mmCIF file with all atom_site columns, C-alpha atoms in Angstrom:
data_model
loop_
_atom_site.group_PDB
_atom_site.id
_atom_site.type_symbol
_atom_site.label_atom_id
_atom_site.label_alt_id
_atom_site.label_comp_id
_atom_site.label_asym_id
_atom_site.label_entity_id
_atom_site.label_seq_id
_atom_site.pdbx_PDB_ins_code
_atom_site.Cartn_x
_atom_site.Cartn_y
_atom_site.Cartn_z
_atom_site.occupancy
_atom_site.B_iso_or_equiv
_atom_site.pdbx_formal_charge
_atom_site.auth_seq_id
_atom_site.auth_comp_id
_atom_site.auth_asym_id
_atom_site.auth_atom_id
_atom_site.pdbx_PDB_model_num
ATOM 1  C CA . HIS A 1 1  ? 1.331  -44.834 -12.955 1.00 49.00 ? 20  HIS A CA 1
ATOM 2  C CA . LEU A 1 2  ? 0.730  -44.418 -9.231  1.00 55.00 ? 21  LEU A CA 1
ATOM 3  C CA . SER A 1 3  ? -1.835 -42.103 -7.698  1.00 53.00 ? 22  SER A CA 1
ATOM 4  C CA . ILE A 1 4  ? -1.723 -41.294 -3.991  1.00 54.00 ? 23  ILE A CA 1
ATOM 5  C CA . ARG A 1 5  ? -4.862 -40.425 -2.129  1.00 52.00 ? 24  ARG A CA 1
ATOM 6  C CA . ARG A 1 6  ? -4.251 -39.933 1.519   1.00 47.00 ? 25  ARG A CA 1
ATOM 7  C CA . GLN A 1 7  ? -6.469 -40.069 4.557   1.00 45.00 ? 26  GLN A CA 1
ATOM 8  C CA . ARG A 1 8  ? -6.837 -36.789 6.460   1.00 46.00 ? 27  ARG A CA 1
ATOM 9  C CA . GLN A 1 9  ? -4.840 -38.025 9.469   1.00 47.00 ? 28  GLN A CA 1
ATOM 10 C CA . MET A 1 10 ? -1.968 -39.400 7.362   1.00 54.00 ? 29  MET A CA 1
ATOM 11 C CA . CYS A 1 11 ? 0.775  -36.885 6.591   1.00 70.00 ? 30  CYS A CA 1
ATOM 12 C CA . ILE A 1 12 ? 2.098  -36.581 3.049   1.00 74.00 ? 31  ILE A CA 1
ATOM 13 C CA . ARG A 1 13 ? 5.485  -37.878 4.226   1.00 76.00 ? 32  ARG A CA 1
ATOM 14 C CA . ASP A 1 14 ? 3.887  -41.118 5.401   1.00 79.00 ? 33  ASP A CA 1
ATOM 15 C CA . SER A 1 15 ? 1.908  -41.386 2.150   1.00 80.00 ? 34  SER A CA 1
ATOM 16 C CA . LEU A 1 16 ? 5.089  -41.138 0.068   1.00 84.00 ? 35  LEU A CA 1
ATOM 17 C CA . ILE A 1 17 ? 6.969  -43.589 2.294   1.00 83.00 ? 36  ILE A CA 1
ATOM 18 C CA . GLU A 1 18 ? 4.114  -46.086 2.058   1.00 83.00 ? 37  GLU A CA 1
ATOM 19 C CA . ALA A 1 19 ? 3.683  -45.715 -1.710  1.00 85.00 ? 38  ALA A CA 1
ATOM 20 C CA . PHE A 1 20 ? 7.363  -45.735 -2.717  1.00 88.00 ? 39  PHE A CA 1
ATOM 21 C CA . ASP A 1 21 ? 9.137  -47.455 0.205   1.00 88.00 ? 40  ASP A CA 1
ATOM 22 C CA . VAL A 1 22 ? 11.646 -44.597 0.622   1.00 87.00 ? 41  VAL A CA 1
ATOM 23 C CA . ALA A 1 23 ? 13.215 -42.782 3.574   1.00 85.00 ? 42  ALA A CA 1
ATOM 24 C CA . LEU A 1 24 ? 12.309 -39.093 3.826   1.00 80.00 ? 43  LEU A CA 1
ATOM 25 C CA . PRO A 1 25 ? 13.361 -36.398 6.297   1.00 76.00 ? 44  PRO A CA 1
ATOM 26 C CA . GLU A 1 26 ? 11.471 -36.269 9.594   1.00 77.00 ? 45  GLU A CA 1
ATOM 27 C CA . GLU A 1 27 ? 9.743  -32.931 8.893   1.00 74.00 ? 46  GLU A CA 1
ATOM 28 C CA . ASP A 1 28 ? 5.962  -33.123 8.661   1.00 68.00 ? 47  ASP A CA 1
ATOM 29 C CA . PHE A 1 29 ? 4.409  -31.212 5.763   1.00 75.00 ? 48  PHE A CA 1
ATOM 30 C CA . ASP A 1 30 ? 0.768  -31.030 4.778   1.00 75.00 ? 49  ASP A CA 1
ATOM 31 C CA . THR A 1 31 ? 1.494  -30.961 1.052   1.00 79.00 ? 50  THR A CA 1
ATOM 32 C CA . VAL A 1 32 ? 4.077  -32.197 -1.412  1.00 80.00 ? 51  VAL A CA 1
ATOM 33 C CA . GLY A 1 33 ? 4.445  -28.580 -2.526  1.00 83.00 ? 52  GLY A CA 1
ATOM 34 C CA . GLY A 1 34 ? 5.291  -27.510 1.029   1.00 83.00 ? 53  GLY A CA 1
ATOM 35 C CA . PHE A 1 35 ? 7.858  -30.269 1.364   1.00 83.00 ? 54  PHE A CA 1
ATOM 36 C CA . ILE A 1 36 ? 9.510  -29.476 -1.973  1.00 85.00 ? 55  ILE A CA 1
ATOM 37 C CA . ALA A 1 37 ? 9.422  -25.696 -1.396  1.00 86.00 ? 56  ALA A CA 1
ATOM 38 C CA . HIS A 1 38 ? 11.168 -26.240 1.939   1.00 86.00 ? 57  HIS A CA 1
ATOM 39 C CA . GLU A 1 39 ? 13.784 -28.496 0.362   1.00 87.00 ? 58  GLU A CA 1
ATOM 40 C CA . MET A 1 40 ? 14.393 -26.200 -2.643  1.00 89.00 ? 59  MET A CA 1
ATOM 41 C CA . GLY A 1 41 ? 14.301 -22.959 -0.682  1.00 92.00 ? 60  GLY A CA 1
ATOM 42 C CA . HIS A 1 42 ? 11.626 -21.443 -2.944  1.00 91.00 ? 61  HIS A CA 1
ATOM 43 C CA . VAL A 1 43 ? 8.148  -22.196 -4.282  1.00 88.00 ? 62  VAL A CA 1
ATOM 44 C CA . PRO A 1 44 ? 8.747  -24.310 -7.390  1.00 90.00 ? 63  PRO A CA 1
ATOM 45 C CA . ARG A 1 45 ? 7.384  -23.302 -10.776 1.00 91.00 ? 64  ARG A CA 1
ATOM 46 C CA . ARG A 1 46 ? 5.812  -25.426 -13.489 1.00 92.00 ? 65  ARG A CA 1
ATOM 47 C CA . GLY A 1 47 ? 8.390  -27.668 -15.123 1.00 94.00 ? 66  GLY A CA 1
ATOM 48 C CA . GLU A 1 48 ? 10.863 -27.590 -12.238 1.00 94.00 ? 67  GLU A CA 1
ATOM 49 C CA . VAL A 1 49 ? 12.274 -30.921 -11.122 1.00 95.00 ? 68  VAL A CA 1
ATOM 50 C CA . TYR A 1 50 ? 13.547 -31.893 -7.690  1.00 93.00 ? 69  TYR A CA 1
ATOM 51 C CA . GLU A 1 51 ? 15.134 -35.215 -6.769  1.00 94.00 ? 70  GLU A CA 1
ATOM 52 C CA . THR A 1 52 ? 15.511 -36.516 -3.230  1.00 90.00 ? 71  THR A CA 1
ATOM 53 C CA . ALA A 1 53 ? 15.412 -39.814 -1.362  1.00 88.00 ? 72  ALA A CA 1
ATOM 54 C CA . GLY A 1 54 ? 15.195 -41.864 -4.558  1.00 90.00 ? 73  GLY A CA 1
ATOM 55 C CA . LEU A 1 55 ? 12.221 -39.902 -5.925  1.00 91.00 ? 74  LEU A CA 1
ATOM 56 C CA . ARG A 1 56 ? 11.840 -37.381 -8.741  1.00 92.00 ? 75  ARG A CA 1
ATOM 57 C CA . PHE A 1 57 ? 9.202  -34.659 -8.300  1.00 90.00 ? 76  PHE A CA 1
ATOM 58 C CA . VAL A 1 58 ? 8.096  -32.778 -11.432 1.00 91.00 ? 77  VAL A CA 1
ATOM 59 C CA . VAL A 1 59 ? 5.867  -29.707 -11.033 1.00 90.00 ? 78  VAL A CA 1
ATOM 60 C CA . LEU A 1 60 ? 2.955  -30.066 -13.444 1.00 90.00 ? 79  LEU A CA 1
ATOM 61 C CA . HIS A 1 61 ? 0.572  -27.258 -12.414 1.00 87.00 ? 80  HIS A CA 1
ATOM 62 C CA . THR A 1 62 ? 0.716  -24.195 -10.183 1.00 86.00 ? 81  THR A CA 1
ATOM 63 C CA . LYS A 1 63 ? -1.978 -21.695 -9.263  1.00 87.00 ? 82  LYS A CA 1
ATOM 64 C CA . GLY A 1 64 ? -1.877 -18.630 -7.053  1.00 86.00 ? 83  GLY A CA 1
ATOM 65 C CA . GLY A 1 65 ? 1.686  -19.260 -5.915  1.00 82.00 ? 84  GLY A CA 1
ATOM 66 C CA . ALA A 1 66 ? 0.963  -22.830 -4.843  1.00 83.00 ? 85  ALA A CA 1
ATOM 67 C CA . VAL A 1 67 ? 1.745  -26.133 -6.498  1.00 83.00 ? 86  VAL A CA 1
ATOM 68 C CA . LYS A 1 68 ? -1.438 -28.012 -7.369  1.00 83.00 ? 87  LYS A CA 1
ATOM 69 C CA . TRP A 1 69 ? -0.079 -31.088 -9.202  1.00 86.00 ? 88  TRP A CA 1
ATOM 70 C CA . PHE A 1 70 ? 3.152  -33.055 -9.036  1.00 86.00 ? 89  PHE A CA 1
ATOM 71 C CA . LYS A 1 71 ? 4.306  -36.134 -10.849 1.00 87.00 ? 90  LYS A CA 1
ATOM 72 C CA . VAL A 1 72 ? 6.280  -38.332 -8.465  1.00 88.00 ? 91  VAL A CA 1
ATOM 73 C CA . SER A 1 73 ? 8.407  -41.172 -9.845  1.00 89.00 ? 92  SER A CA 1
ATOM 74 C CA . PRO A 1 74 ? 11.015 -43.447 -8.326  1.00 90.00 ? 93  PRO A CA 1
ATOM 75 C CA . LEU A 1 75 ? 14.432 -42.515 -9.743  1.00 88.00 ? 94  LEU A CA 1
ATOM 76 C CA . GLU A 1 76 ? 15.126 -46.095 -10.806 1.00 80.00 ? 95  GLU A CA 1
ATOM 77 C CA . ALA A 1 77 ? 12.027 -46.031 -13.055 1.00 64.00 ? 96  ALA A CA 1
ATOM 78 C CA . VAL A 1 78 ? 13.148 -42.694 -14.520 1.00 60.00 ? 97  VAL A CA 1
ATOM 79 C CA . THR A 1 79 ? 16.607 -44.110 -15.251 1.00 60.00 ? 98  THR A CA 1
ATOM 80 C CA . GLN A 1 80 ? 15.196 -47.248 -16.891 1.00 62.00 ? 99  GLN A CA 1
ATOM 81 C CA . ALA A 1 81 ? 12.775 -45.230 -19.045 1.00 60.00 ? 100 ALA A CA 1
ATOM 82 C CA . GLY A 1 82 ? 15.338 -42.588 -20.049 1.00 57.00 ? 101 GLY A CA 1
#
């Protein structure tokens, strides 16, 4: 289990790259939800899954039209566990 807590000046993209050693698109988003909504073309709902750049994002909790909690896993770990 990996938990990411980021410093205010560090963008979420950099946090994910540092934590998972992956390459992500150059866009700068303030939240994982913003990044995933941009990639999916809509605000994700609870239970939706999105995979990109070797990571799997699972929406765990939404509130007021915003995603509050995501589970982020490297795809290789998902494959090994599945």
